[in-house]
Tab-separated table of C-alpha atoms in Angstrom:
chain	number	residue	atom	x	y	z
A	15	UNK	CA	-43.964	15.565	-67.067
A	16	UNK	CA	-43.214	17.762	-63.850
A	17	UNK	CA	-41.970	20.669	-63.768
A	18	UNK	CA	-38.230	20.963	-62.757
A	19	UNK	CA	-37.264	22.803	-59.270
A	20	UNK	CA	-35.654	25.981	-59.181
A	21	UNK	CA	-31.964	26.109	-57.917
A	22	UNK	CA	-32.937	28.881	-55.338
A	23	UNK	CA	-35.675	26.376	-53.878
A	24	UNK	CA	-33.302	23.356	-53.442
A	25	UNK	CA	-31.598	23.409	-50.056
A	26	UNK	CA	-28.295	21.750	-49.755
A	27	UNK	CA	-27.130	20.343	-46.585
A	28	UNK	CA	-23.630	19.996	-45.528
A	29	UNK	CA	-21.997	16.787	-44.132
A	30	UNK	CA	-21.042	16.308	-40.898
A	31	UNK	CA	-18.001	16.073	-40.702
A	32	UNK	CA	-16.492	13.733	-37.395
A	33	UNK	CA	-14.096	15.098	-35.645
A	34	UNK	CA	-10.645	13.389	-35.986
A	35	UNK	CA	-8.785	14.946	-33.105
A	36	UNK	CA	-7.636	12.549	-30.772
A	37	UNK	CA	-8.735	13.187	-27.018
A	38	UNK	CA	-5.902	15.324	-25.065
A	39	UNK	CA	-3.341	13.008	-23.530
A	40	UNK	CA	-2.486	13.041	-19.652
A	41	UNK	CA	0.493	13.869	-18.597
A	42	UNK	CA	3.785	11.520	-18.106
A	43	UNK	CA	5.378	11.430	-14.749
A	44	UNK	CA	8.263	9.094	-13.367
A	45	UNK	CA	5.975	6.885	-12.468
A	46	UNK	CA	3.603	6.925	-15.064
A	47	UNK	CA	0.375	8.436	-16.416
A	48	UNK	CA	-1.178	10.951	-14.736
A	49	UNK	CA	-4.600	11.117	-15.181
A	50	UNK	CA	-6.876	13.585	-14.732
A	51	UNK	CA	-8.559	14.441	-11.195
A	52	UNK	CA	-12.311	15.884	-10.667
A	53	UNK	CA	-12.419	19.340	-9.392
A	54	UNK	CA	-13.311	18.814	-5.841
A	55	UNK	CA	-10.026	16.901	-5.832
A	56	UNK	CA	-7.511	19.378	-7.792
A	57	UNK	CA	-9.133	22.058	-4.915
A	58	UNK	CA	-7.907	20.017	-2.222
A	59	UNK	CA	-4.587	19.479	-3.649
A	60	UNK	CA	-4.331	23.304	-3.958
A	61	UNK	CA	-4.336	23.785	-0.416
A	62	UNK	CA	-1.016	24.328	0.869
A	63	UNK	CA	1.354	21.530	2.808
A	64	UNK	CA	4.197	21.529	4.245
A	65	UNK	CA	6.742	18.781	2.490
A	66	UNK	CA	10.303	18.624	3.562
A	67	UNK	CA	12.505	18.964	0.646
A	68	UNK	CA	15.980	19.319	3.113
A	69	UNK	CA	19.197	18.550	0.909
A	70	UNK	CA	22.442	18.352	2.847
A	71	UNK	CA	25.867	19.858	1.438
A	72	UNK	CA	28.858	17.624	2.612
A	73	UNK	CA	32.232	18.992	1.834
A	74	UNK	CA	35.583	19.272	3.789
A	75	UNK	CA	38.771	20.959	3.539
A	76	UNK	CA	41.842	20.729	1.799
A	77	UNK	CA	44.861	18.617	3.501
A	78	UNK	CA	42.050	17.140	5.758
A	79	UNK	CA	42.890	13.746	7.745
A	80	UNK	CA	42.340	10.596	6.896
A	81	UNK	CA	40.361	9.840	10.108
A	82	UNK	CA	38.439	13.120	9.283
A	83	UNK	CA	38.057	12.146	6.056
A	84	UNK	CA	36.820	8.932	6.906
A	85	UNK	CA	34.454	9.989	9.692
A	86	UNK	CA	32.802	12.530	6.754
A	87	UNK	CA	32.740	9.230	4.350
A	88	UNK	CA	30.419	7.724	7.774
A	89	UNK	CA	28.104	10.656	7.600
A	90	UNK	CA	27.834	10.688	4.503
A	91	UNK	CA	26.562	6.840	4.312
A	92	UNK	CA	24.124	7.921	7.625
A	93	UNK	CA	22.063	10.449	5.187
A	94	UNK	CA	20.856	9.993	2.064
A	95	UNK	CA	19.294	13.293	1.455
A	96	UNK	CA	22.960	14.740	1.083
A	97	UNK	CA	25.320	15.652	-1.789
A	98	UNK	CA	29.258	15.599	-1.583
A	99	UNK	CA	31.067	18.047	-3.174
A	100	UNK	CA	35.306	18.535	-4.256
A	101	UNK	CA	37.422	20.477	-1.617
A	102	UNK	CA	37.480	23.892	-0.640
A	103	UNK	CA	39.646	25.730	0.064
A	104	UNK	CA	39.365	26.896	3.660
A	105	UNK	CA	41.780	30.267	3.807
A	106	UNK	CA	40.211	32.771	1.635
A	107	UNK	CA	37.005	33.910	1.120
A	108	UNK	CA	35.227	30.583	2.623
A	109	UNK	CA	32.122	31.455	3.438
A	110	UNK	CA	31.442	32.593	-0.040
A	111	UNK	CA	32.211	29.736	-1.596
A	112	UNK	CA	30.273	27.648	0.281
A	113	UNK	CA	27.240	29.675	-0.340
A	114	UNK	CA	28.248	29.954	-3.757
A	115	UNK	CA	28.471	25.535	-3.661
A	116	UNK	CA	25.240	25.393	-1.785
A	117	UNK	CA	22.848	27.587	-4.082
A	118	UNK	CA	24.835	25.603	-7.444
A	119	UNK	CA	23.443	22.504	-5.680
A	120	UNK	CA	20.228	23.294	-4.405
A	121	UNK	CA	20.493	22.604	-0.912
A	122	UNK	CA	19.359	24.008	2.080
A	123	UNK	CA	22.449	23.237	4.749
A	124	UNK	CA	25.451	22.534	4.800
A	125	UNK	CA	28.103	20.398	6.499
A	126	UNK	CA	31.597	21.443	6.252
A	127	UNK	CA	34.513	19.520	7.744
A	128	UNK	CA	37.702	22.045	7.949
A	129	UNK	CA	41.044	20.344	9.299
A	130	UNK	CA	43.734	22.628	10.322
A	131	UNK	CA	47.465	21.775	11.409
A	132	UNK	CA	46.188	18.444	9.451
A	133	UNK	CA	45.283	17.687	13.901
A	134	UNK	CA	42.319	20.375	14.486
A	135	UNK	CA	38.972	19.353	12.919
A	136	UNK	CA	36.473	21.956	12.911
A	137	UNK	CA	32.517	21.320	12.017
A	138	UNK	CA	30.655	24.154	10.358
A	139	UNK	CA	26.629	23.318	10.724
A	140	UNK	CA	24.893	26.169	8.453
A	141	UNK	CA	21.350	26.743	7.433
A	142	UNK	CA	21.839	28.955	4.117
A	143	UNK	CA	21.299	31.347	2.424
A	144	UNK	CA	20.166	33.297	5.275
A	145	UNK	CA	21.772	31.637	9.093
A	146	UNK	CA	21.766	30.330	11.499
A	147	UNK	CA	25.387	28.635	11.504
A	148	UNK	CA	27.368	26.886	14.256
A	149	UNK	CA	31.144	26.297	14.463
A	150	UNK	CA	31.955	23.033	16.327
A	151	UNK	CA	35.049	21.973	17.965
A	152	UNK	CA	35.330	18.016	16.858
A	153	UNK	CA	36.862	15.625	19.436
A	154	UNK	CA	36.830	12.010	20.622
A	155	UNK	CA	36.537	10.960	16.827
A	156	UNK	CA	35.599	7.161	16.246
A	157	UNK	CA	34.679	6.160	12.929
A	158	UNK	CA	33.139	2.848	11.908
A	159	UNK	CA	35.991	0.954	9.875
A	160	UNK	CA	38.339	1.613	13.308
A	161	UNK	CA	35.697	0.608	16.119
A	162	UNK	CA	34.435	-2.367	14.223
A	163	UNK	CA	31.237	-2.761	16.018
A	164	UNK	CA	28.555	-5.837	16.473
A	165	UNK	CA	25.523	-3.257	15.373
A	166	UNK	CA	24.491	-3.286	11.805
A	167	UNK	CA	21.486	-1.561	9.874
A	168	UNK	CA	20.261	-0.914	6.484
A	169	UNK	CA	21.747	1.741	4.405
A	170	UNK	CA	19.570	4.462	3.719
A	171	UNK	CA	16.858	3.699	6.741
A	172	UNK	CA	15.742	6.433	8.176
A	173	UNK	CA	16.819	7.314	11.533
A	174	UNK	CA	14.902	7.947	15.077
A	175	UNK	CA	16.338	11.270	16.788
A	176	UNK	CA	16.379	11.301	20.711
A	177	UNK	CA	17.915	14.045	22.573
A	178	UNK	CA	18.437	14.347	25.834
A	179	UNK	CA	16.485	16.823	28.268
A	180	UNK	CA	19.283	19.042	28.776
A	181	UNK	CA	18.439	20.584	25.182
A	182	UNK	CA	15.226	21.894	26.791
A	183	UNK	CA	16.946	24.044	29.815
A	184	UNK	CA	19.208	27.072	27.735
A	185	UNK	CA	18.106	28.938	24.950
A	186	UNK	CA	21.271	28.400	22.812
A	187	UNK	CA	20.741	24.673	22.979
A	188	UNK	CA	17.164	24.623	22.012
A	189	UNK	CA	18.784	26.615	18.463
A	190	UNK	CA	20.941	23.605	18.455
A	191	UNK	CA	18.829	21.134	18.565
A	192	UNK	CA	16.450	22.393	15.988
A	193	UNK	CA	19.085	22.593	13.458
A	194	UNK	CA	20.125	19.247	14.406
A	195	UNK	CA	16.432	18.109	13.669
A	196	UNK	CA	16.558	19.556	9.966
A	197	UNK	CA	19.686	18.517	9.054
A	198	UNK	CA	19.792	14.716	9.978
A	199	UNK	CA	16.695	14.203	9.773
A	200	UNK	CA	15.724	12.824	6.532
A	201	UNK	CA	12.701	13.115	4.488
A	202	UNK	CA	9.880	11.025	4.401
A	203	UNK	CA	9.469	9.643	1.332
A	204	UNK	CA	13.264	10.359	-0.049
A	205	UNK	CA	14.064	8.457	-2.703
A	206	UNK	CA	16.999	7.348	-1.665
A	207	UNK	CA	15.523	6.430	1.385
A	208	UNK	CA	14.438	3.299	2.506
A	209	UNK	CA	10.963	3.317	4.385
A	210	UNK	CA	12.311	1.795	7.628
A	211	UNK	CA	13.126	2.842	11.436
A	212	UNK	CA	15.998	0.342	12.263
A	213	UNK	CA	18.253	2.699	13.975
A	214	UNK	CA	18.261	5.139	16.387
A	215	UNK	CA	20.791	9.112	15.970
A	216	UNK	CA	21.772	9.833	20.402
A	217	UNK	CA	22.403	13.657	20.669
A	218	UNK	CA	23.510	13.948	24.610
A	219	UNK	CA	24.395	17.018	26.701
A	220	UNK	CA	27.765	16.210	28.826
A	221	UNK	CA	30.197	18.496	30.380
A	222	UNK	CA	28.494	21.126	27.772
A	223	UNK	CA	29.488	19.293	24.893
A	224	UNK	CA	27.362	17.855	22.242
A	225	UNK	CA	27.707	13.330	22.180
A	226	UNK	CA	26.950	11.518	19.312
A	227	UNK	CA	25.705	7.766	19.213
A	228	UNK	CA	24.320	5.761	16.514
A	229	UNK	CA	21.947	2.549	17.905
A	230	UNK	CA	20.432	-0.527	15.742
A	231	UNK	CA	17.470	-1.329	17.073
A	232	UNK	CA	17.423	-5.223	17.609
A	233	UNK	CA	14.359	-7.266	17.986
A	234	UNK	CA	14.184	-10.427	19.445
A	235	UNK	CA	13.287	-13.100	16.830
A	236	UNK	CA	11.774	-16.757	16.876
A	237	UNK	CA	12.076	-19.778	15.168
A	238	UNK	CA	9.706	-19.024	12.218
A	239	UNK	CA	11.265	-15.636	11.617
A	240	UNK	CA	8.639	-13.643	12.835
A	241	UNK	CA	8.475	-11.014	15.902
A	242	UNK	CA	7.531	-13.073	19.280
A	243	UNK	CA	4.893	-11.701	21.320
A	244	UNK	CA	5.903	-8.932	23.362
A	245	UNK	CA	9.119	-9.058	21.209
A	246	UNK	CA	9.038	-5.366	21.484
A	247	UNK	CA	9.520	-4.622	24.862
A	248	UNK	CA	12.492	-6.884	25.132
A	249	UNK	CA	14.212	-4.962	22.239
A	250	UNK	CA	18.130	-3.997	22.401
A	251	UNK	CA	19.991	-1.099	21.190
A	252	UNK	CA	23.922	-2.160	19.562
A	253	UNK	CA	26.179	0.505	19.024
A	254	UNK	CA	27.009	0.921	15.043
A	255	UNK	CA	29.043	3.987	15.284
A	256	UNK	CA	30.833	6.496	14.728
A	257	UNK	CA	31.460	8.330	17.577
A	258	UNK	CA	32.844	12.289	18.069
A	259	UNK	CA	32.174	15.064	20.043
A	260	UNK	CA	31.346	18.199	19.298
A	261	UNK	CA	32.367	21.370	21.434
A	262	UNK	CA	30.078	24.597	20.289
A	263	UNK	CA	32.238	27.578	20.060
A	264	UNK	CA	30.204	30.339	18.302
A	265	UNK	CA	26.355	30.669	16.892
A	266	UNK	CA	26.553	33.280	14.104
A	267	UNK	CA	23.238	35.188	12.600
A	268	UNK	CA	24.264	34.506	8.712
A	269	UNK	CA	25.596	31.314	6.742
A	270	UNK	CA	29.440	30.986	7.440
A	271	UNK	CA	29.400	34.555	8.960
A	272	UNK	CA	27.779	37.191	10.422
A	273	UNK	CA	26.552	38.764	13.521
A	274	UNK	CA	27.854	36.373	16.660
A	275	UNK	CA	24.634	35.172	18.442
A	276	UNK	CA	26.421	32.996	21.097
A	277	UNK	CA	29.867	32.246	22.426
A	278	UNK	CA	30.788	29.417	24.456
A	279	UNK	CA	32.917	31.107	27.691
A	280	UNK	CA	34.403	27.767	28.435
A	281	UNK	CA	35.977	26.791	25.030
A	282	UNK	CA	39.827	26.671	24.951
A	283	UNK	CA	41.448	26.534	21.322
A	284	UNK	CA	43.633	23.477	20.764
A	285	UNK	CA	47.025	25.643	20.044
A	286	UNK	CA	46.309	26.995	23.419
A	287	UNK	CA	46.399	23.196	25.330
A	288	UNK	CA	49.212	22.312	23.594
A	289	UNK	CA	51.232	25.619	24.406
A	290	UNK	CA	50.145	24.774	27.892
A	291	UNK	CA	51.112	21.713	28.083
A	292	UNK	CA	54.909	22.783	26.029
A	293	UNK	CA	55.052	25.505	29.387
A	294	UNK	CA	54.446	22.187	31.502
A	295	UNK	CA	57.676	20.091	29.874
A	296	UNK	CA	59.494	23.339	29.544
A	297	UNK	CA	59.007	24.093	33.296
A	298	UNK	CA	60.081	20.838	34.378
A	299	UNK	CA	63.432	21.129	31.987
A	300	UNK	CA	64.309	24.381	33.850
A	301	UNK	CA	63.794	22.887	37.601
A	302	UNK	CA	66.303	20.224	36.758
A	303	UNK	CA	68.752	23.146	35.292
A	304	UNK	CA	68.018	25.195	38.419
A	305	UNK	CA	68.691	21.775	41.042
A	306	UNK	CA	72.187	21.779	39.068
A	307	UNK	CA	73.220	24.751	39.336
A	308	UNK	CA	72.066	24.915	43.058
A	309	UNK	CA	73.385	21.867	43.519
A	310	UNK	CA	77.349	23.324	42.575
A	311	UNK	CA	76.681	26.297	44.324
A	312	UNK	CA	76.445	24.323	47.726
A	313	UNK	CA	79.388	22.163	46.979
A	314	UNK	CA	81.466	25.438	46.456
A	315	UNK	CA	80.524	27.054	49.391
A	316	UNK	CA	80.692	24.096	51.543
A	317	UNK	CA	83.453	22.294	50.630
A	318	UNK	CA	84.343	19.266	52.006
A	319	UNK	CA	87.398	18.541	54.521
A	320	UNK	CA	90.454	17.028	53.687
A	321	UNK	CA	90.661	12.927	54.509
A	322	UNK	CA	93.834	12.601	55.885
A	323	UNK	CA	94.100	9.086	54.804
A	324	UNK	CA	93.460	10.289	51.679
A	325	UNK	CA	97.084	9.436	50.138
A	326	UNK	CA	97.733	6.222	52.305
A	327	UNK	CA	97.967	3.854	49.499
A	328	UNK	CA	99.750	5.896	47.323
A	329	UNK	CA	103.284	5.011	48.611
C-alpha cells in the first residue's frame, strides 16, 4: 500500500469564481441611449462651441389694450423660443420685477409691452441681467386678425432677418440692430422650431423710426408639385403681418434702468401732441369769441342811420 500524503504537501486551489456584474449601462437621454464615445472623440467634444440657448420673456402691462394685447399674442406666435408670463404691474418698482420674472424663468431678454392712458403703448427691449435695454415708442399698430392678409407660413419656421443699410451708418443703430438679431432670431435646432426658412422678419430705417414687416416667401410651383426650374428666381414675397412702428426714445446701460446711453432729440411724448393739438381747437374757439365781440364793438360805434321809411306801414 502507499503511503498517504501529508496535509502540508497537498495544495488546494481555489475556484474561479465568474464575475456576475453586469457591464455598466449607458446613459438615457430624450432621445435614447447614449453610448459610449472613443477618446479621440469625447476630446473633440470638449472643445468649446458656441450654441445659442436665447429664451425670450414676453409680458405686458396691466389695463393693456386689446389691440396691444393682440399684437403681443402675434409676437408671441412669430417666436417660439419665448415664454409668456401674467401681468405686471408697471408703476412701482418695474424694473425689478422684471428681472426678478426673467432670472425665475431662465431667459436671457425680455419683451415687455406697457400701455398707459389704456392709448400709449410703450416697448421695453432688454438684454438682462446686465443691459443693454431700449424703450420704444409703438405706433402704426396692425395686427394679423385686423389686416387679414393673403400671406401665410408655418408656425414655428424660422425666420430670415434683413435690415436695411441705414443700420450700418450711426453707432446707436448698429446697438439696435444687434439686439434685434438675438432676440428674434431663433435658435437653430429649437425644439419648438420647425427646420424651415419660409418667411422673411423686414427691420427698415424711415424718418428715424424703426418698420416692421413680416414676408412669406412664395415659390412658384408646377403641375407635379415640385419647384420648376429656375423657380427660385421668380419667387414672391406676401405680406403676413403685423405691422407697428417703433420710435427709440432712450438706450440705457442696465436691464430696465440704468445709466442713459442714448436719447433720441427728435422724440415728442404723446401727452405732448395731444396738448398741442387741444391749444389748436382751443385757439380756434377763442378767434370766434374774439370776431364776436369785435364784431359788437363796431356796430356800437358805428351805428347805423335812421330809415325814414322805417314806420311807413305802420299806420
Amino acid at each position: 500500500m502507499g503511503k498517504k500524503r501529508k496535509h502540508s504537501e497537498t495544495v488546494v486551489v481555489a475556484p474561479v469564481k465568474k464575475d456576475d456584474t453586469a457591464a455598466e449601462r449607458p446613459k438615457r437621454t430624450l432621445l435614447g441611449w447614449k453610448e459610449k464615445k472613443n477618446e479621440a472623440e469625447a476630446e473633440t467634444e470638449s472643445t468649446p462651441f458656441f450654441r445659442n440657448k436665447e429664451k425670450v420673456l414676453v409680458t405686458c402691462s396691466r389695463r393693456i389694450n386689446y389691440r396691444y394685447r393682440h399684437l403681443m399674442l402675434n409676437i408671441v406666435s412669430l417666436l417660439p423660443h419665448c415664454k409668456k408670463d401674467n401681468k405686471v404691474e408697471s408703476k412701482q418698482s418695474k424694473g425689478a420685477a422684471l428681472n426678478e420674472l426673467v432670472e425665475l424663468k431662465n431667459c436671457s431678454s425680455c419683451l415687455f409691452f406697457e400701455c398707459r392712458k389704456q392709448k400709449d403703448l410703450y416697448l421695453w427691449m432688454s438684454k438682462c441681467p446686465n443691459g443693454p435695454s431700449v424703450k420704444f415708442l409703438v405706433n402704426a399698430v396692425h395686427t394679423m386678425e385686423e389686416l387679414k392678409l393673403t400671406g401665410n407660413h408655418l408656425k414655428g419656421s424660422r425666420p430670415l432677418l434683413t435690415f436695411s443699410s441705414n443700420f450700418e451708418n450711426k453707432a446707436h443703430w448698429k446697438l439696435l440692430k444687434e439686439m434685434i438679431i438675438q432676440i428674434f432670431g431663433i435658435p437653430k435646432e429649437h425644439r419648438k422650431s420647425k427646420p424651415y426658412h419660409d418667411h422673411v422678419f423686414v427691420f427698415s430705417i424711415v424718418d428715424d423710426h424703426i418698420w416692421f414687416r413680416n414676408y412669406q416667401i412664395s415659390v412658384p410651383h408646377n403641375e407635379s408639385d415640385k419647384i420648376a426650374r429656375r423657380g427660385l428666381e421668380n419667387m414672391t414675397l406676401v405680406e403676413v403681418g403685423p405691422r407697428f412702428c417703433l420710435n427709440p426714445i432712450k438706450i440705457f446701460g442696465g436691464s430696465i434702468g440704468g445709466p442713459t446711453l442714448y436719447e433720441n432729440p427728435f422724440y415728442i411724448s404723446p401727452n405732448q401732441i395731444r396738448a398741442m393739438d387741444k391749444r389748436k381747437k382751443a385757439g380756434k374757439y377763442a378767434k370766434k369769441v374774439k370776431a364776436k365781440t369785435r364784431r359788437k364793438m363796431h356796430e356800437q360805434e358805428n351805428p347805423l342811420e335812421a330809415d325814414e321809411f322805417s314806420g311807413m306801414w305802420k299806420e
